[in-house]
Coordinates of C-alpha atoms in Angstrom, one line a residue:
M193 CA 155.0 80.3 94.6
K194 CA 152.1 81.7 96.7
F195 CA 151.6 81.5 100.4
G196 CA 148.5 81.1 102.6
I197 CA 147.3 80.2 106.1
F198 CA 145.2 77.2 107.0
Y199 CA 142.9 76.8 109.9
E200 CA 141.6 73.8 111.9
I201 CA 140.5 76.1 114.7
S202 CA 141.6 74.1 117.7
V203 CA 140.1 75.0 121.1
P204 CA 141.7 73.4 124.1
R205 CA 139.7 72.5 127.2
P206 CA 138.2 73.9 129.4
W207 CA 135.6 75.2 126.9
T208 CA 133.8 78.3 127.7
P209 CA 131.9 80.8 125.6
E210 CA 134.7 83.3 126.1
R211 CA 137.4 80.8 125.1
E212 CA 135.6 79.8 121.9
K213 CA 135.0 83.5 121.0
Q214 CA 138.6 84.4 121.8
V215 CA 140.0 81.6 119.5
Y216 CA 137.8 82.8 116.6
D217 CA 138.7 86.4 117.3
N218 CA 142.4 85.5 117.2
C219 CA 142.0 83.7 113.9
L220 CA 140.2 86.6 112.3
E221 CA 142.9 89.0 113.6
Q222 CA 145.6 86.8 112.1
V223 CA 143.7 86.7 108.7
V224 CA 143.5 90.5 108.6
L225 CA 147.2 90.7 109.2
A226 CA 147.9 88.0 106.6
D227 CA 145.9 90.1 104.1
Q228 CA 148.0 93.2 104.9
L229 CA 151.3 91.3 104.7
G230 CA 150.5 89.9 101.2
F231 CA 149.5 86.3 102.0
D232 CA 147.5 84.9 99.1
N233 CA 144.8 82.7 100.6
V234 CA 143.2 81.5 103.8
W235 CA 141.8 78.0 104.1
A236 CA 139.4 76.6 106.6
V237 CA 138.5 73.0 107.2
E238 CA 135.1 71.5 107.8
H239 CA 135.2 69.1 110.8
H240 CA 132.5 67.8 113.2
F241 CA 132.7 66.3 116.7
L242 CA 136.5 66.5 116.9
E243 CA 136.9 67.7 120.4
E244 CA 139.8 70.2 120.9
Y245 CA 141.3 69.4 117.6
S246 CA 138.9 71.3 115.4
H247 CA 135.9 73.4 116.2
C248 CA 135.5 74.6 112.6
S249 CA 132.1 73.1 111.8
A250 CA 130.7 76.0 109.7
P251 CA 133.6 77.2 107.5
E252 CA 131.4 79.1 105.2
I253 CA 130.5 81.5 108.0
F254 CA 134.1 81.8 109.2
L255 CA 135.3 82.4 105.6
T256 CA 132.6 85.0 105.1
A257 CA 133.8 86.9 108.2
C258 CA 137.3 86.7 106.8
A259 CA 136.2 88.1 103.4
M260 CA 134.3 91.0 105.1
K261 CA 137.4 92.0 107.1
T262 CA 139.9 91.8 104.2
R263 CA 140.5 93.3 100.8
R264 CA 142.5 90.9 98.6
I265 CA 143.3 87.5 100.3
R266 CA 141.4 84.6 98.7
V267 CA 139.1 82.5 100.9
G268 CA 139.3 78.7 100.6
H269 CA 137.1 75.8 101.6
G270 CA 139.6 73.3 102.8
I271 CA 137.2 71.4 102.5
A272 CA 133.4 71.3 101.9
V273 CA 132.5 67.7 102.9
C274 CA 130.8 66.0 100.0
V275 CA 128.9 63.4 101.9
P276 CA 125.0 63.5 101.5
E277 CA 124.4 62.7 105.2
I278 CA 126.4 65.8 106.1
N279 CA 125.8 68.3 103.3
H280 CA 123.3 68.2 100.5
P281 CA 125.0 69.2 97.2
I282 CA 122.5 71.8 96.3
R283 CA 123.1 73.6 99.6
I284 CA 126.9 73.3 99.1
A285 CA 126.5 74.9 95.7
E286 CA 124.2 77.7 97.0
R287 CA 126.4 78.6 100.0
A288 CA 129.6 78.5 98.0
A289 CA 128.1 80.8 95.3
V290 CA 127.0 83.3 97.9
L291 CA 130.4 83.3 99.5
D292 CA 132.0 83.9 96.1
I293 CA 129.6 86.9 95.6
V294 CA 130.1 88.6 98.9
S295 CA 133.9 88.1 98.7
G296 CA 134.0 89.7 95.3
G297 CA 135.1 86.5 93.5
R298 CA 137.7 85.3 95.9
L299 CA 136.5 81.8 96.6
E300 CA 138.7 78.7 96.2
F301 CA 136.4 75.7 96.4
G302 CA 138.0 72.6 98.0
T303 CA 136.1 69.3 98.3
G304 CA 136.6 66.1 100.2
R305 CA 134.9 63.2 101.9
S306 CA 136.0 63.3 105.6
A307 CA 138.4 60.8 107.0
T308 CA 137.3 59.9 110.6
W309 CA 134.7 57.5 111.9
T310 CA 133.9 60.0 114.6
E311 CA 132.5 62.3 112.0
L312 CA 131.1 59.9 109.5
G313 CA 129.5 57.7 112.2
G314 CA 128.1 60.7 113.9
F315 CA 126.0 61.4 110.8
G316 CA 125.3 57.8 110.0
A317 CA 127.4 57.8 106.8
N318 CA 128.9 54.7 105.4
P319 CA 132.7 55.2 104.8
D320 CA 132.6 52.7 101.9
N321 CA 130.3 55.0 99.9
T322 CA 132.1 58.3 100.4
K323 CA 134.4 58.2 97.4
A324 CA 131.5 57.6 95.0
T325 CA 129.4 60.3 96.5
W326 CA 132.3 62.8 96.5
D327 CA 132.8 62.0 92.8
E328 CA 129.0 62.5 92.1
F329 CA 129.0 65.8 94.0
C330 CA 132.1 67.1 92.1
R331 CA 130.5 66.5 88.8
A332 CA 127.1 67.9 89.7
I333 CA 128.0 71.1 91.5
P334 CA 129.8 72.9 88.6
K335 CA 126.8 72.2 86.5
M336 CA 124.5 73.7 89.1
W337 CA 126.7 76.8 88.9
T338 CA 126.9 77.1 85.2
Q339 CA 123.6 75.8 83.8
E340 CA 120.4 77.9 84.0
R341 CA 118.5 74.9 85.2
Y342 CA 119.8 71.5 86.4
A343 CA 118.3 68.1 87.0
H344 CA 120.0 65.0 88.4
D345 CA 119.1 61.4 88.9
G346 CA 122.0 59.7 90.8
V347 CA 122.9 57.5 93.6
A348 CA 123.8 60.1 96.2
F349 CA 120.9 62.4 95.4
S350 CA 118.3 63.2 92.8
M351 CA 116.5 66.5 92.0
P352 CA 114.0 67.7 89.3
S353 CA 115.0 70.5 87.0
R354 CA 115.5 73.6 89.0
A355 CA 117.4 76.9 88.9
V356 CA 120.1 76.6 91.6
L357 CA 120.6 80.2 92.7
P358 CA 122.6 82.4 92.9
K359 CA 125.4 81.7 90.5
P360 CA 129.0 82.4 91.5
Y361 CA 130.6 85.7 90.8
Q362 CA 133.7 84.1 89.2
K363 CA 133.1 82.9 85.7
P364 CA 132.7 80.2 84.7
H365 CA 132.9 79.2 88.4
P366 CA 135.4 79.2 91.3
P367 CA 138.5 77.0 91.1
M368 CA 137.9 73.5 92.3
W369 CA 140.2 71.4 94.6
V370 CA 140.2 68.1 96.4
A371 CA 141.9 67.4 99.7
V372 CA 144.8 64.9 99.2
T373 CA 145.2 62.9 102.4
S374 CA 145.0 59.3 101.2
P375 CA 147.6 57.7 98.8
G376 CA 146.5 58.2 95.2
T377 CA 144.1 61.0 95.8
E378 CA 146.4 63.3 94.0
L379 CA 145.8 61.2 90.9
D380 CA 142.0 61.4 91.5
A381 CA 142.4 65.2 91.5
A382 CA 144.4 65.1 88.3
D383 CA 142.0 62.9 86.5
R384 CA 139.2 65.4 87.2
G385 CA 141.2 68.5 86.4
M386 CA 141.1 69.7 90.0
G387 CA 143.7 71.3 92.2
A388 CA 145.5 69.0 94.7
L389 CA 145.1 70.4 98.2
G390 CA 147.8 68.4 100.0
L391 CA 147.1 68.0 103.7
T392 CA 150.1 65.9 104.4
F393 CA 152.9 65.2 106.9
A394 CA 155.1 63.7 104.2
D395 CA 158.6 64.9 103.7
F396 CA 159.6 67.2 100.8
A397 CA 160.9 64.3 98.6
E398 CA 157.5 62.5 98.9
Q399 CA 155.6 65.7 98.1
E400 CA 157.8 66.3 95.1
R401 CA 157.2 62.7 93.8
K402 CA 153.4 63.1 94.2
G403 CA 153.6 66.5 92.5
K404 CA 155.3 65.2 89.4
A405 CA 152.8 62.3 89.1
Y406 CA 150.0 64.9 89.4
R407 CA 151.5 67.2 86.7
Q408 CA 151.9 64.3 84.3
R409 CA 148.4 62.8 84.9
I410 CA 146.5 66.1 84.6
R411 CA 147.7 66.6 81.1
S412 CA 145.2 64.0 79.9
C413 CA 142.4 64.8 82.4
D414 CA 138.6 64.9 81.8
P415 CA 137.7 68.0 83.9
V416 CA 134.6 67.9 86.0
G417 CA 134.3 71.7 85.7
L418 CA 134.6 74.0 82.8
F419 CA 138.3 74.6 83.2
V420 CA 141.4 72.8 84.6
N421 CA 142.7 74.0 87.9
D422 CA 146.3 72.7 87.5
K423 CA 147.6 73.7 90.9
I424 CA 149.1 72.1 94.0
A425 CA 148.8 73.4 97.5
A426 CA 151.0 71.8 100.2
V427 CA 150.1 72.3 103.9
N428 CA 153.0 71.7 106.2
F429 CA 151.6 73.0 109.6
L430 CA 154.4 75.6 110.3
L431 CA 152.1 77.3 112.8
N432 CA 150.2 74.3 114.1
A433 CA 150.1 75.8 117.6
A434 CA 148.4 79.0 116.4
E435 CA 145.4 78.6 118.6
T436 CA 147.3 77.7 121.8
V437 CA 150.3 80.0 121.9
P438 CA 150.0 83.7 122.8
Q439 CA 148.4 85.8 120.0
E440 CA 151.4 88.2 120.0
Q441 CA 153.8 85.4 119.1
V442 CA 151.5 84.2 116.3
L443 CA 151.3 87.7 114.8
A444 CA 155.0 88.2 115.1
S445 CA 155.6 84.8 113.4
L446 CA 153.4 85.9 110.5
R447 CA 155.3 89.2 110.2
L448 CA 158.7 87.4 110.2
F449 CA 157.6 84.9 107.6
A450 CA 156.3 87.6 105.3
K451 CA 159.5 89.6 105.7
E452 CA 162.2 86.9 105.6
V453 CA 160.7 83.9 103.7
M454 CA 158.1 85.0 101.2
P455 CA 160.3 87.5 99.2
K456 CA 162.9 84.8 98.6
L457 CA 160.4 82.4 97.0
Q458 CA 158.0 84.7 95.2
K459 CA 158.6 85.7 91.6
P460 CA 159.0 89.5 91.2
E461 CA 156.1 91.4 89.7
V462 CA 156.6 92.1 85.9
S463 CA 155.7 95.7 85.1

């Protein structure tokens, strides 16, 4: 079992330049400590227009800052929104590759399609089309990463043959995930050979049931990338007040968790 931290980056009102900066500074300080304590990954969402709940609209920049301040913790898109009105897939592929390079090959690439009308409506996207565009993006992006030149004629986007540059540092490409928020999405992940990034409030029994169904289904998958990422990540919001409680309490909680909980659930290193 591995452990990570997950950021929405909530900023309560009243909003001021100093408050926004303090929240981001606090998050970065927490990530540095998590890296030192042995946490395995840090994830950051991509959300737009969600007042107070999430001010993390440019996760690739936040994750780059995390990578520059740390040594070993992996940085995860949780997620990159695969909706053409919000992100063009070429730009997603390019930005993710650069993040993988500057982090020294530490990127976990999570995908998804957004879940709120506030966000989709703000960009003029049709919610009925997002599953199909997400699927098209997930099949195209790993080809952009691994083929010298790539051309595409699809529904969500088209492009002539071009070299999409740079290529990621990890070979053949970073591990791919999909956010699991809607019922059945864990099976969509399994069918495509992608990790299941479970952003859920379900109880442990429900998570176990979905995990078993995922493990069974992925055995016969047709992977969208060049390898199968047979992994499950469960996000349970243990520190969901991390942006509103005093920073000293958050850092103390991370230290306590690393000392008392993580050693009991991690496998000992084999020498």
